[in-house]
Tab-separated table of C-alpha atoms in Angstrom:
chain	number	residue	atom	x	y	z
M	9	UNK	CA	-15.132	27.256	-8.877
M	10	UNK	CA	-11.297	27.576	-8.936
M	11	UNK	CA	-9.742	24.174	-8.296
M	12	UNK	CA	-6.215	25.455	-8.195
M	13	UNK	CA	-4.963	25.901	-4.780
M	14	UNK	CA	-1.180	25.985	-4.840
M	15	UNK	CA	-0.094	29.827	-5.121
M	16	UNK	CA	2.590	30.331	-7.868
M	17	UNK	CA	6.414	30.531	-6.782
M	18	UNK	CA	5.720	30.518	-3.100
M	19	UNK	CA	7.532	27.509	-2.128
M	20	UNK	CA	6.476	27.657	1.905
M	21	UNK	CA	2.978	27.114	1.074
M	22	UNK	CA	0.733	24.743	2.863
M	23	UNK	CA	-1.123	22.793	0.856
M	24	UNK	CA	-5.027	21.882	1.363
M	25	UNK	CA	-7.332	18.987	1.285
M	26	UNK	CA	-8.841	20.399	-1.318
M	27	UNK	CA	-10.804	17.642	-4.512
M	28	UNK	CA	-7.961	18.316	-6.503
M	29	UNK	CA	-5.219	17.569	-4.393
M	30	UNK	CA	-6.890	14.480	-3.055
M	31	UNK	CA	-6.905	13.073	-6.586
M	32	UNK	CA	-3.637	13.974	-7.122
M	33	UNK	CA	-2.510	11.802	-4.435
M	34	UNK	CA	-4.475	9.596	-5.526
M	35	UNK	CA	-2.777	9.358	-9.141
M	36	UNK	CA	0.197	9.983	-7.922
M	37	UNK	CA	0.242	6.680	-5.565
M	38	UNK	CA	-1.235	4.746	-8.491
M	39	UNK	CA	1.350	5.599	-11.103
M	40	UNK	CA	4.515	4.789	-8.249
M	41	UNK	CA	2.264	1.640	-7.990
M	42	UNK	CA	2.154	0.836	-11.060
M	43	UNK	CA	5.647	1.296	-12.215
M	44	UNK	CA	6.586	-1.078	-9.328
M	45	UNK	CA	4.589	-3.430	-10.232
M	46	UNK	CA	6.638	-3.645	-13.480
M	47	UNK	CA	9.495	-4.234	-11.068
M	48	UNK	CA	7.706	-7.112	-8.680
M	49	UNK	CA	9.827	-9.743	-10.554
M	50	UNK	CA	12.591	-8.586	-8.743
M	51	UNK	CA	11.177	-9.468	-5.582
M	52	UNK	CA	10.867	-13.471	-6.796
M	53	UNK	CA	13.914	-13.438	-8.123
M	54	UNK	CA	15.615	-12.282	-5.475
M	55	UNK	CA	13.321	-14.346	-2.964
M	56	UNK	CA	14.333	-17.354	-5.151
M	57	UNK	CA	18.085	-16.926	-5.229
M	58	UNK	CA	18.294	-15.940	-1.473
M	59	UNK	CA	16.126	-18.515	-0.083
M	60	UNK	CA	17.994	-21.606	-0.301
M	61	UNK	CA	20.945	-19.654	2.368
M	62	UNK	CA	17.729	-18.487	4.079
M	63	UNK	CA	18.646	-14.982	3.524
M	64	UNK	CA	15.181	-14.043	1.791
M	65	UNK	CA	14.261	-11.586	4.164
M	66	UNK	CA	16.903	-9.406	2.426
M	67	UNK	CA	14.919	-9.405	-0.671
M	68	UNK	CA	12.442	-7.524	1.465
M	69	UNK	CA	14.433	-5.274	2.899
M	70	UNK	CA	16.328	-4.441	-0.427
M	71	UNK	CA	13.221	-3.740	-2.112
M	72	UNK	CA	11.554	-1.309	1.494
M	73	UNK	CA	12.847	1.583	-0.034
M	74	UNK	CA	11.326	1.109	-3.586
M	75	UNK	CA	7.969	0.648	-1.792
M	76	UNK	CA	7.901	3.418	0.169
M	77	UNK	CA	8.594	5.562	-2.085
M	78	UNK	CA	4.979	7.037	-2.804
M	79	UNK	CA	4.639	8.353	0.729
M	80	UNK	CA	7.718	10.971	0.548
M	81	UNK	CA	6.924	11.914	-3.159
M	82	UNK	CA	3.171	12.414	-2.192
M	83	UNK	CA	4.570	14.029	1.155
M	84	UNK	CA	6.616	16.618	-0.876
M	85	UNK	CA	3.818	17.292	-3.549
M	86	UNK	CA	0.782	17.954	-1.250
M	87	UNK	CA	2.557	19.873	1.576
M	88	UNK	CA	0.013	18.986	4.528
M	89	UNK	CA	-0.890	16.468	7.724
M	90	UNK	CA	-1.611	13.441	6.050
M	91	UNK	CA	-0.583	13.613	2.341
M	92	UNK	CA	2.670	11.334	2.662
M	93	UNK	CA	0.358	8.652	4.740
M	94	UNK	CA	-2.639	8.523	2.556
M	95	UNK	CA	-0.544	8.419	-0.516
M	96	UNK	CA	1.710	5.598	0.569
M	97	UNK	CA	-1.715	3.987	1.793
M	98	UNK	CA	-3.443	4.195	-1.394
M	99	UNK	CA	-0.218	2.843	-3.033
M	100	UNK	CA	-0.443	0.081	-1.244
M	101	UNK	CA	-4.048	-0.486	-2.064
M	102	UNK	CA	-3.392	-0.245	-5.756
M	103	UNK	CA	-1.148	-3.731	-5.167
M	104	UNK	CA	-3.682	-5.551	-3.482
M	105	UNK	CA	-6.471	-4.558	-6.253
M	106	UNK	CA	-3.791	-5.794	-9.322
M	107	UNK	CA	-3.721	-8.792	-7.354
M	108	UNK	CA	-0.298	-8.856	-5.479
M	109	UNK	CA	1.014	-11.620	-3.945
M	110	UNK	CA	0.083	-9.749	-0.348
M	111	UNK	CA	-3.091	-9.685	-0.023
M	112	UNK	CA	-4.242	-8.156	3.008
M	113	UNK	CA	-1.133	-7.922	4.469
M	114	UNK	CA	-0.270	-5.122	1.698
M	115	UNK	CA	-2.988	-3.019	3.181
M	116	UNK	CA	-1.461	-3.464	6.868
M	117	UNK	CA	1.825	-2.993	5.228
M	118	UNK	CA	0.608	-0.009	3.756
M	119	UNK	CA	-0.939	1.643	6.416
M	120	UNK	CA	2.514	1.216	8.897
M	121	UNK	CA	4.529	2.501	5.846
M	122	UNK	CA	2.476	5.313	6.225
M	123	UNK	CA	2.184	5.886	9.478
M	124	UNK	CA	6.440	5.675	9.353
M	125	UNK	CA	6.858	8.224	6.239
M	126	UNK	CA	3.773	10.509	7.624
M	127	UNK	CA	5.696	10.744	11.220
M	128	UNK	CA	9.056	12.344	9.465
M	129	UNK	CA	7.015	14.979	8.236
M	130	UNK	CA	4.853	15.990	11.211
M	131	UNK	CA	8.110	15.823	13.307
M	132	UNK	CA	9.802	18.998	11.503
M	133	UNK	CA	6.049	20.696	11.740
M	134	UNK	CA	5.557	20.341	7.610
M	135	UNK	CA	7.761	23.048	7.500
M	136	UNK	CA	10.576	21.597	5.982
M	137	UNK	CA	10.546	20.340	2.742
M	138	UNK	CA	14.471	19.750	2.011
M	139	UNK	CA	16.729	17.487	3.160
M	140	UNK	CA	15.921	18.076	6.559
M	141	UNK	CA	12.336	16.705	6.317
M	142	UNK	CA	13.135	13.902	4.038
M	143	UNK	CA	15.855	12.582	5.974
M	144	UNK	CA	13.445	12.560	9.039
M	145	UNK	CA	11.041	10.846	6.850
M	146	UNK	CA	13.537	7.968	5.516
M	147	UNK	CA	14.374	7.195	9.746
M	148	UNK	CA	11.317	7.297	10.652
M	149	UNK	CA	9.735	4.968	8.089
M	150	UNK	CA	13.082	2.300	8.419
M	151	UNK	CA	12.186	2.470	12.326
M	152	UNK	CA	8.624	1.709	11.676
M	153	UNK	CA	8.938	-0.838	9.552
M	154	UNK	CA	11.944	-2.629	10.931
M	155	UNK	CA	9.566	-2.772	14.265
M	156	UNK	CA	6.674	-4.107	12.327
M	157	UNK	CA	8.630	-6.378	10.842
M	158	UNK	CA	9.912	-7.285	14.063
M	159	UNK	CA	6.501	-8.825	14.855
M	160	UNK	CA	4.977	-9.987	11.606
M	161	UNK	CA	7.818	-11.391	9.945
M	162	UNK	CA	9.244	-12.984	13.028
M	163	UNK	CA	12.398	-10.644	12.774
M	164	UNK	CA	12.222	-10.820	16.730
M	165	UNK	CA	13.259	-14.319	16.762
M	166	UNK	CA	16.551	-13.393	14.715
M	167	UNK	CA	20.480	-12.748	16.239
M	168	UNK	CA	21.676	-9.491	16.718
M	169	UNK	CA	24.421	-9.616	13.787
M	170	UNK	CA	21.601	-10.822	11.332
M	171	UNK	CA	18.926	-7.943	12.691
M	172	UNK	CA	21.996	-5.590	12.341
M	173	UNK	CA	22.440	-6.471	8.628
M	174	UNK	CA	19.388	-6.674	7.890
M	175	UNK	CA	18.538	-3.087	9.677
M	176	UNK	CA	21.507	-1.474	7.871
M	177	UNK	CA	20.084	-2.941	4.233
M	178	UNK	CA	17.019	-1.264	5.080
M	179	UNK	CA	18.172	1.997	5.552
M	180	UNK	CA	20.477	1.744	2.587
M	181	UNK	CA	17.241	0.884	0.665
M	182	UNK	CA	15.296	3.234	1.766
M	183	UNK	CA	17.850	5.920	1.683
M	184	UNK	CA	18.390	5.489	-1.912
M	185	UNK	CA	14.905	5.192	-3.215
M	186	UNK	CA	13.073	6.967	-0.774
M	187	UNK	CA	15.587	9.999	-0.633
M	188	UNK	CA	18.150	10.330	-3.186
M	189	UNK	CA	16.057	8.995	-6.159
M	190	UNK	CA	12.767	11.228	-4.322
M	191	UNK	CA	14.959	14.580	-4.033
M	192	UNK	CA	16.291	14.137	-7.761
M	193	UNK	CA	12.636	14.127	-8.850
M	194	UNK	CA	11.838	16.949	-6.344
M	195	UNK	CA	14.807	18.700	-8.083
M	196	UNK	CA	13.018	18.280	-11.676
M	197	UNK	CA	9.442	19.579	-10.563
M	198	UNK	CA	11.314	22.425	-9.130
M	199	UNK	CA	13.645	23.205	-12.262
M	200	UNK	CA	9.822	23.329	-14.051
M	201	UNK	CA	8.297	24.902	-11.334
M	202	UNK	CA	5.771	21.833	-11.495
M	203	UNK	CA	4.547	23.222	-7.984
M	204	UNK	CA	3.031	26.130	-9.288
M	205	UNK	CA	1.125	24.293	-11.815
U	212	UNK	CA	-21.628	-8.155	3.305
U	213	UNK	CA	-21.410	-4.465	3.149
U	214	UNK	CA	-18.022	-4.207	1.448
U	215	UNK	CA	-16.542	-1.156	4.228
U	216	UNK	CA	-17.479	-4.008	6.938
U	217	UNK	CA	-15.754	-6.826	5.110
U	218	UNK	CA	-12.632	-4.922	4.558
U	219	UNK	CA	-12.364	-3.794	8.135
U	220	UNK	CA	-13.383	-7.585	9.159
U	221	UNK	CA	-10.531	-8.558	6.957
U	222	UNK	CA	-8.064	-6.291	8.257
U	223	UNK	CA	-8.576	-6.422	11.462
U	224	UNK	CA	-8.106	-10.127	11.786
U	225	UNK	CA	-4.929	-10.121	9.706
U	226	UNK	CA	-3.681	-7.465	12.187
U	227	UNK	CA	-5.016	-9.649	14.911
U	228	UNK	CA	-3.271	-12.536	13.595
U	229	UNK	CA	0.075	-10.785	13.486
U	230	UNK	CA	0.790	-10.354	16.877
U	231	UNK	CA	-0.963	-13.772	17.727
U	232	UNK	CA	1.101	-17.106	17.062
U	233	UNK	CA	-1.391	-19.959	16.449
U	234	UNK	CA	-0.630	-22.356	13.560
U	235	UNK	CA	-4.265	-23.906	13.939
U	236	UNK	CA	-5.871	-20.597	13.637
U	237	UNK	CA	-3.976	-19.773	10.479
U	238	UNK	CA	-5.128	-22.958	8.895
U	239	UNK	CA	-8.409	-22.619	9.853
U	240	UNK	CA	-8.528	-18.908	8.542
U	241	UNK	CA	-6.783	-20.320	5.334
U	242	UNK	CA	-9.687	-22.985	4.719
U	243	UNK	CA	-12.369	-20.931	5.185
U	244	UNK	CA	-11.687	-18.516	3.737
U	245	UNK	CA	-10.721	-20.878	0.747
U	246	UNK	CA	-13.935	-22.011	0.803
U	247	UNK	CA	-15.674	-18.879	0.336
U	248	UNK	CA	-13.518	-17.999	-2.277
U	249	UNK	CA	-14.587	-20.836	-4.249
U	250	UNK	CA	-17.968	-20.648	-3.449
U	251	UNK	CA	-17.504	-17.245	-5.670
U	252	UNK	CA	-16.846	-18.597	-8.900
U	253	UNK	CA	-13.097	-17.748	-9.311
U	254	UNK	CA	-11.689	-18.436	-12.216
U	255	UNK	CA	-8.677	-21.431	-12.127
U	256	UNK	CA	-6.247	-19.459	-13.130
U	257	UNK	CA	-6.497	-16.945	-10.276
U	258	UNK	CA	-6.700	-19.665	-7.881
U	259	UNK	CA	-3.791	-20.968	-9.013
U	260	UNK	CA	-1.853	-17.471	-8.790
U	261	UNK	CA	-3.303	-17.466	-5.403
U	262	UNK	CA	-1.277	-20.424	-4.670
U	263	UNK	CA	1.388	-20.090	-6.308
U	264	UNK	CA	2.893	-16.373	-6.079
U	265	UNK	CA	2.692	-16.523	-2.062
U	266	UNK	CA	4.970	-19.410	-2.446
U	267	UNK	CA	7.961	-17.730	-2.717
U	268	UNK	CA	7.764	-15.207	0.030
U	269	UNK	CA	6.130	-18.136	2.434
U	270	UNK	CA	8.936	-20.293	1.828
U	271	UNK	CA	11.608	-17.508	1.963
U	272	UNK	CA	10.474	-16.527	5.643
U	273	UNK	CA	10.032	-20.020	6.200
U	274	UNK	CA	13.586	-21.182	5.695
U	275	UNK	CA	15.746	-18.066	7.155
U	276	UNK	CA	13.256	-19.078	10.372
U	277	UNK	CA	14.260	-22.620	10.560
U	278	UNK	CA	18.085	-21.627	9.677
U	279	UNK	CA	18.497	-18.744	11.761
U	280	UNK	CA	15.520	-18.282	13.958
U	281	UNK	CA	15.653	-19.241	17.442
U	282	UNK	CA	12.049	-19.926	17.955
U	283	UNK	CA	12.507	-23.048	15.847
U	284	UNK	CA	10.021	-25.132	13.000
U	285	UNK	CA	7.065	-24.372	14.667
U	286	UNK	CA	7.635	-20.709	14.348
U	287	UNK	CA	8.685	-21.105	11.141
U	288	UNK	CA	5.434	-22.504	10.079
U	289	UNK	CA	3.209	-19.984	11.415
U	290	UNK	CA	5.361	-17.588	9.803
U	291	UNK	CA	4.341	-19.858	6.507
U	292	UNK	CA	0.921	-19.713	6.965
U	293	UNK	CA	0.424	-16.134	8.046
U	294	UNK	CA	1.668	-15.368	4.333
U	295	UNK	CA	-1.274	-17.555	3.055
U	296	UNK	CA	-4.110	-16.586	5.740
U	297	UNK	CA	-3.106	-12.379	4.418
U	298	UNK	CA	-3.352	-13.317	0.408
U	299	UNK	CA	-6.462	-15.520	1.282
U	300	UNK	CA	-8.249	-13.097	3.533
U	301	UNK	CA	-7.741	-10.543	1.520
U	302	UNK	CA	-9.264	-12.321	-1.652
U	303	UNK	CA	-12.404	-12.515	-0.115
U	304	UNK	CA	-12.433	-8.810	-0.036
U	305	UNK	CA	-10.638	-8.095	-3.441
U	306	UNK	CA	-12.392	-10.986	-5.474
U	307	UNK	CA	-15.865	-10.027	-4.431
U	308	UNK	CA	-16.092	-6.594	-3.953
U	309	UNK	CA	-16.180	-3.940	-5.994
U	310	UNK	CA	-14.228	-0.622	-5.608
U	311	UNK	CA	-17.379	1.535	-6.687
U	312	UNK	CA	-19.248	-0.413	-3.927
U	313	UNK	CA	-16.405	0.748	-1.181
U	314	UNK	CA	-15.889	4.316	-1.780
U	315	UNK	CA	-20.178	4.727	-1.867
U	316	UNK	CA	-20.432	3.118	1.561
U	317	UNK	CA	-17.207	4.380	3.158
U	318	UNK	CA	-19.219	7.663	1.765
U	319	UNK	CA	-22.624	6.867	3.056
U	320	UNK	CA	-22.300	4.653	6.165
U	321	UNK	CA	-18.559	5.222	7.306
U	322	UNK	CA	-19.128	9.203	7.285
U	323	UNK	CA	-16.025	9.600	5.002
U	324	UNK	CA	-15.973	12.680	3.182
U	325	UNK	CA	-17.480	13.139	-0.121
U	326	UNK	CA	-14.289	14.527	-1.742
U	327	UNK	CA	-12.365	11.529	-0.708
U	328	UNK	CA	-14.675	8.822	-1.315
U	329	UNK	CA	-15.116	10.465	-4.744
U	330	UNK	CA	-11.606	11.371	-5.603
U	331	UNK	CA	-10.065	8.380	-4.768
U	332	UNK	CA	-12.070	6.360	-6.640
U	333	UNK	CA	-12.038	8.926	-9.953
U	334	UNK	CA	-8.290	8.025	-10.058
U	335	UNK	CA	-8.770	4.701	-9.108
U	336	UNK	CA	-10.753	4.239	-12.413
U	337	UNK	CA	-8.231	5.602	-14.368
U	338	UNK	CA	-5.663	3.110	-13.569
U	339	UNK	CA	-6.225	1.245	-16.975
U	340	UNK	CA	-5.141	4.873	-18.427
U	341	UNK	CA	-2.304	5.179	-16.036
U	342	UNK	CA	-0.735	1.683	-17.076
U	343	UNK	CA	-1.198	3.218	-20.707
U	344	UNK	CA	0.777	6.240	-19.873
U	345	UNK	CA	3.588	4.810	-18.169
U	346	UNK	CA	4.042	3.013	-21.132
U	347	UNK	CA	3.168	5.948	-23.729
U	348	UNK	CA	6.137	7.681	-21.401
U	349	UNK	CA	8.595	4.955	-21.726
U	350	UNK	CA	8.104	4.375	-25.314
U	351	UNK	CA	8.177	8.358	-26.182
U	352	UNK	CA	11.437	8.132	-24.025
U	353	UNK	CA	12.825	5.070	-25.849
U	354	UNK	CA	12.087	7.249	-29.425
U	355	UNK	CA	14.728	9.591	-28.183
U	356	UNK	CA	17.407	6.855	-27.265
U	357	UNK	CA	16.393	6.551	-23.679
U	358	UNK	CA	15.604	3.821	-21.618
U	359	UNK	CA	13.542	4.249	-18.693
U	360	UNK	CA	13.805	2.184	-15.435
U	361	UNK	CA	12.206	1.912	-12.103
U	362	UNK	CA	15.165	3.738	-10.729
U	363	UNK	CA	14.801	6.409	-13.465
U	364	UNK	CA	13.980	10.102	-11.829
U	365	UNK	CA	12.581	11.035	-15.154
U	366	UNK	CA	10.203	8.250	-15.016
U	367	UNK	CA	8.633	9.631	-11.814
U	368	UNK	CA	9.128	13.188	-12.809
U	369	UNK	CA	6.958	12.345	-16.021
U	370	UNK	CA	4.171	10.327	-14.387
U	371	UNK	CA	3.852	13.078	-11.708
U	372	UNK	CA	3.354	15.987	-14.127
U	373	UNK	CA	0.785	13.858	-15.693
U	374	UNK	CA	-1.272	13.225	-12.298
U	375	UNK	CA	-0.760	17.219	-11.841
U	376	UNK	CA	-2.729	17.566	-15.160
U	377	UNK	CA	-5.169	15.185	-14.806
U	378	UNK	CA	-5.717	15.644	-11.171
U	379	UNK	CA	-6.611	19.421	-12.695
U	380	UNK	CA	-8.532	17.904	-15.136
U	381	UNK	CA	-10.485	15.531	-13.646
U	382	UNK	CA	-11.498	17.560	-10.101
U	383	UNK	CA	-12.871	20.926	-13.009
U	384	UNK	CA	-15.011	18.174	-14.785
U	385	UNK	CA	-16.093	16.773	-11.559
U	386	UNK	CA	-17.101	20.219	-10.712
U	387	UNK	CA	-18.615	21.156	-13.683
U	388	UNK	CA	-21.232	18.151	-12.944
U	389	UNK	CA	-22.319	19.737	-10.296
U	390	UNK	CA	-19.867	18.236	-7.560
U	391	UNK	CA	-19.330	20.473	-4.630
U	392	UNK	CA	-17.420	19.820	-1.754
U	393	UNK	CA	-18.071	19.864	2.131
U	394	UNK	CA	-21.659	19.641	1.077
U	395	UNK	CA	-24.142	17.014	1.934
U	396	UNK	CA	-24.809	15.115	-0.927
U	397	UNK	CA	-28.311	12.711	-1.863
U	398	UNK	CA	-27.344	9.565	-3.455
U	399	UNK	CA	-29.151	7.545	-6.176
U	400	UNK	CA	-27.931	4.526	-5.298
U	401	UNK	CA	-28.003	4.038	-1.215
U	402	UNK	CA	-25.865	1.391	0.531
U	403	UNK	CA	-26.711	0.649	4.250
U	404	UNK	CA	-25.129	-1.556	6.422
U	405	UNK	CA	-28.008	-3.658	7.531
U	406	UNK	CA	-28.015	-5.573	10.944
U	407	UNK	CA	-27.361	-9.239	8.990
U	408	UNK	CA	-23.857	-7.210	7.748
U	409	UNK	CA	-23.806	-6.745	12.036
U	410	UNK	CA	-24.470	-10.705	12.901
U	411	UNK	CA	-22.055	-10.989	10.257
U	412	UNK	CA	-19.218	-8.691	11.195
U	413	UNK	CA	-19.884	-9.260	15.099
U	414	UNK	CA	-20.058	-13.222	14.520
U	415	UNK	CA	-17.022	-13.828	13.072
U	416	UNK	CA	-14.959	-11.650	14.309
U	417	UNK	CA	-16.231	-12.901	17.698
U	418	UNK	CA	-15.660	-16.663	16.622
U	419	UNK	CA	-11.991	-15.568	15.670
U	420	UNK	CA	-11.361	-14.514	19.111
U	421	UNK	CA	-12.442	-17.707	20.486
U	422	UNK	CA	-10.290	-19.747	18.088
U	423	UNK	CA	-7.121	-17.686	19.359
U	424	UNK	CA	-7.922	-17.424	22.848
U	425	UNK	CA	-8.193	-21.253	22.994
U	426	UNK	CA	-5.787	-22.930	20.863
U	427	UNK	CA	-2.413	-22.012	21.482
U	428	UNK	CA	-0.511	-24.560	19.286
């Protein structure tokens, strides 16, 4: 049985839900894990310097774009309805199974992150995987969240000058992680034509 | 308790209690599910992680509340405990269960796919070989004078052609034992949700309900 399922050089394919590609989302949202778990001491330390001016939700939204980062690079790898969600999903899982300081909030977290970076996609029809599509991905997921975070995190209760700051951090975040660090690394799978492995 | 029950149990109350604001509630959710965490036999020293690592987050929230917010302390504290009742609720899941144990009855009684339940947890079980390799790829990098960061493209790049091999890899062996997919499957070892896992799931979630429809504070 022939696993492969990504034609060579045709770069408007669709992917499938085929074994394969499930696993590679899979590994895929485990390594981005992973490698940000090397980087959670970032969030304390930030957390630790910004609370005492009560700024600490900052840390969080610093850091948004460096978590949902899985979700686009899953999104762009697996072209198809639901690849960006259930990778940013399962990436979230992998934190709550090393034992993050989340608990089941990371799974909540995880499943609105991917219900944000999963709606960018569907909105330009999985049809375009450039700029275009990412950018749609990056608002959608900084809308998503910020609302979430309106409710769990109390953000609601905030002024408009410190929502505004905080909003604009977010999408800074996000923009850099989630798009220009995701489209440089789109950029080297293409230059190897990774996509038609 | 069927582990697919207790993670949707656990979920959906820490969704629940997100849009609810009940300080009592999150205490009580805290202690209980304390309680049954210890009545697990977890070690000290993830106890005391437990604890501790929340801390920072909790208090974070908790101070830009009570210095900025203008829903004032009490806010502040719920905000406080919500932090605790998500790590705690979701150790009752994470320090019992097993992953194994999820994927076969999210397979068998949740009418997940085979290919998911399957593939998800083939890669899950290779995370102790994906720590290795980001390492193995940092430390080949660092050979050739290069340091690689979080923020590193190369870092990603590297990792991902590595899932593409082993994704390849892993779905021809699974394959090659005899793993087909889209077709029904008979298991060896069955997991059923039986109707204690019900009283269970039905009872508490119900008692939950009660708690936050009757204390406001």
């Amino acid at each position: 049985m022939d696993n492969k399922t990504q034609p060579a050089t045709n770069r408007e394919h669709q992917s499938k839900w085929t074994l394969r590609n499930i696993i590679l989302i899979a590994l895929i949202a485990i390594f981005t894990g992973i490698i940000f778990w090397g980087a959670g001491f970032l969030y304390t330390a930030l957390t630790v310097v910004l609370t005492p001016i009560g700024a600490a939700p900052f840390a969080n939204d610093l850091l948004m774009g460096l978590w949902c980062m899985a979700g686009p690079l899953t999104g762009f790898v697996v072209r198809t309805f639901g690849s960006a969600f259930v990778g940013e999903f399962l990436g979230a899982a992998v934190e709550v199974f090393l034992g993050g300081q989340w608990g089941a909030g990371a799974f909540i977290s995880g499943l609105v992150q991917g219900i944000g970076s999963e709606l960018g996609f569907a909105f330009t029809g999985y049809k375009r995987y450039d700029w275009v599509g990412l950018n749609a991905s990056i608002f959608t997921t900084v809308v998503v969240t910020f609302a979430w975070d309106m409710i769990k995190n109390g953000y609601n209760k905030f002024g408009i000058p410190l929502l505004l700051a905080l909003f604009v951090t977010r999408y800074i975040s996000t923009f850099i992680f989630g798009g220009v660090l995701t489209k440089m690394i789109v950029r080297l799978l293409d230059r190897s034509n990774a996509f038609s492995l | 308790m069927n582990p697919g029950l207790k993670l949707l149990l656990v979920m959906a109350i820490a969704l629940e209690i997100s849009f609810t604001q009940s300080l009592i509630v999150n205490v009580i959710l805290i202690c209980v599910s304390f309680i049954y965490i210890l009545f697990n036999r977890v070690t000290f020293k993830a106890l005391i992680g437990l604890i501790f690592w929340p801390l920072f987050p909790a208090l974070g929230l908790f101070v830009s509340q009570w210095l900025y917010g203008s829903a004032g302390i009490h806010f502040a504290w719920i905000l406080f405990t919500r932090i605790y009742a998500y790590v705690f609720l979701g150790a009752t899941f994470t320090l019992t269960s097993s992953i194994t144990d999820l994927a076969l009855t999210l397979e068998q009684d949740f009418r997940l796919p085979s290919k998911f339940a399957y593939g998800v947890l083939a890669a899950f079980n290779l995370m102790p070989k994906i720590n290795e390799e980001v390492q193995i790829i940092k430390t080949s990098a660092l050979m050739r004078g290069e340091a690689l960061h979080f923020w590193s493209p190369k870092l990603y790049f590297k990792a991902i052609l590595s899932s593409i091999q082993w994704s390849q890899n892993l779905a021809e062996a699974m394959t090659s034992h005899g793993f087909v997919e889209d077709q029904g499957r008979t298991h060896y070892r069955v997991i059923k949700i039986t109707a204690m896992d019900w009283v269970w799931f039905i009872g508490l979630f119900g008692i939950v309900q009660v708690l936050l429809f009757f204390i406001r504070y």
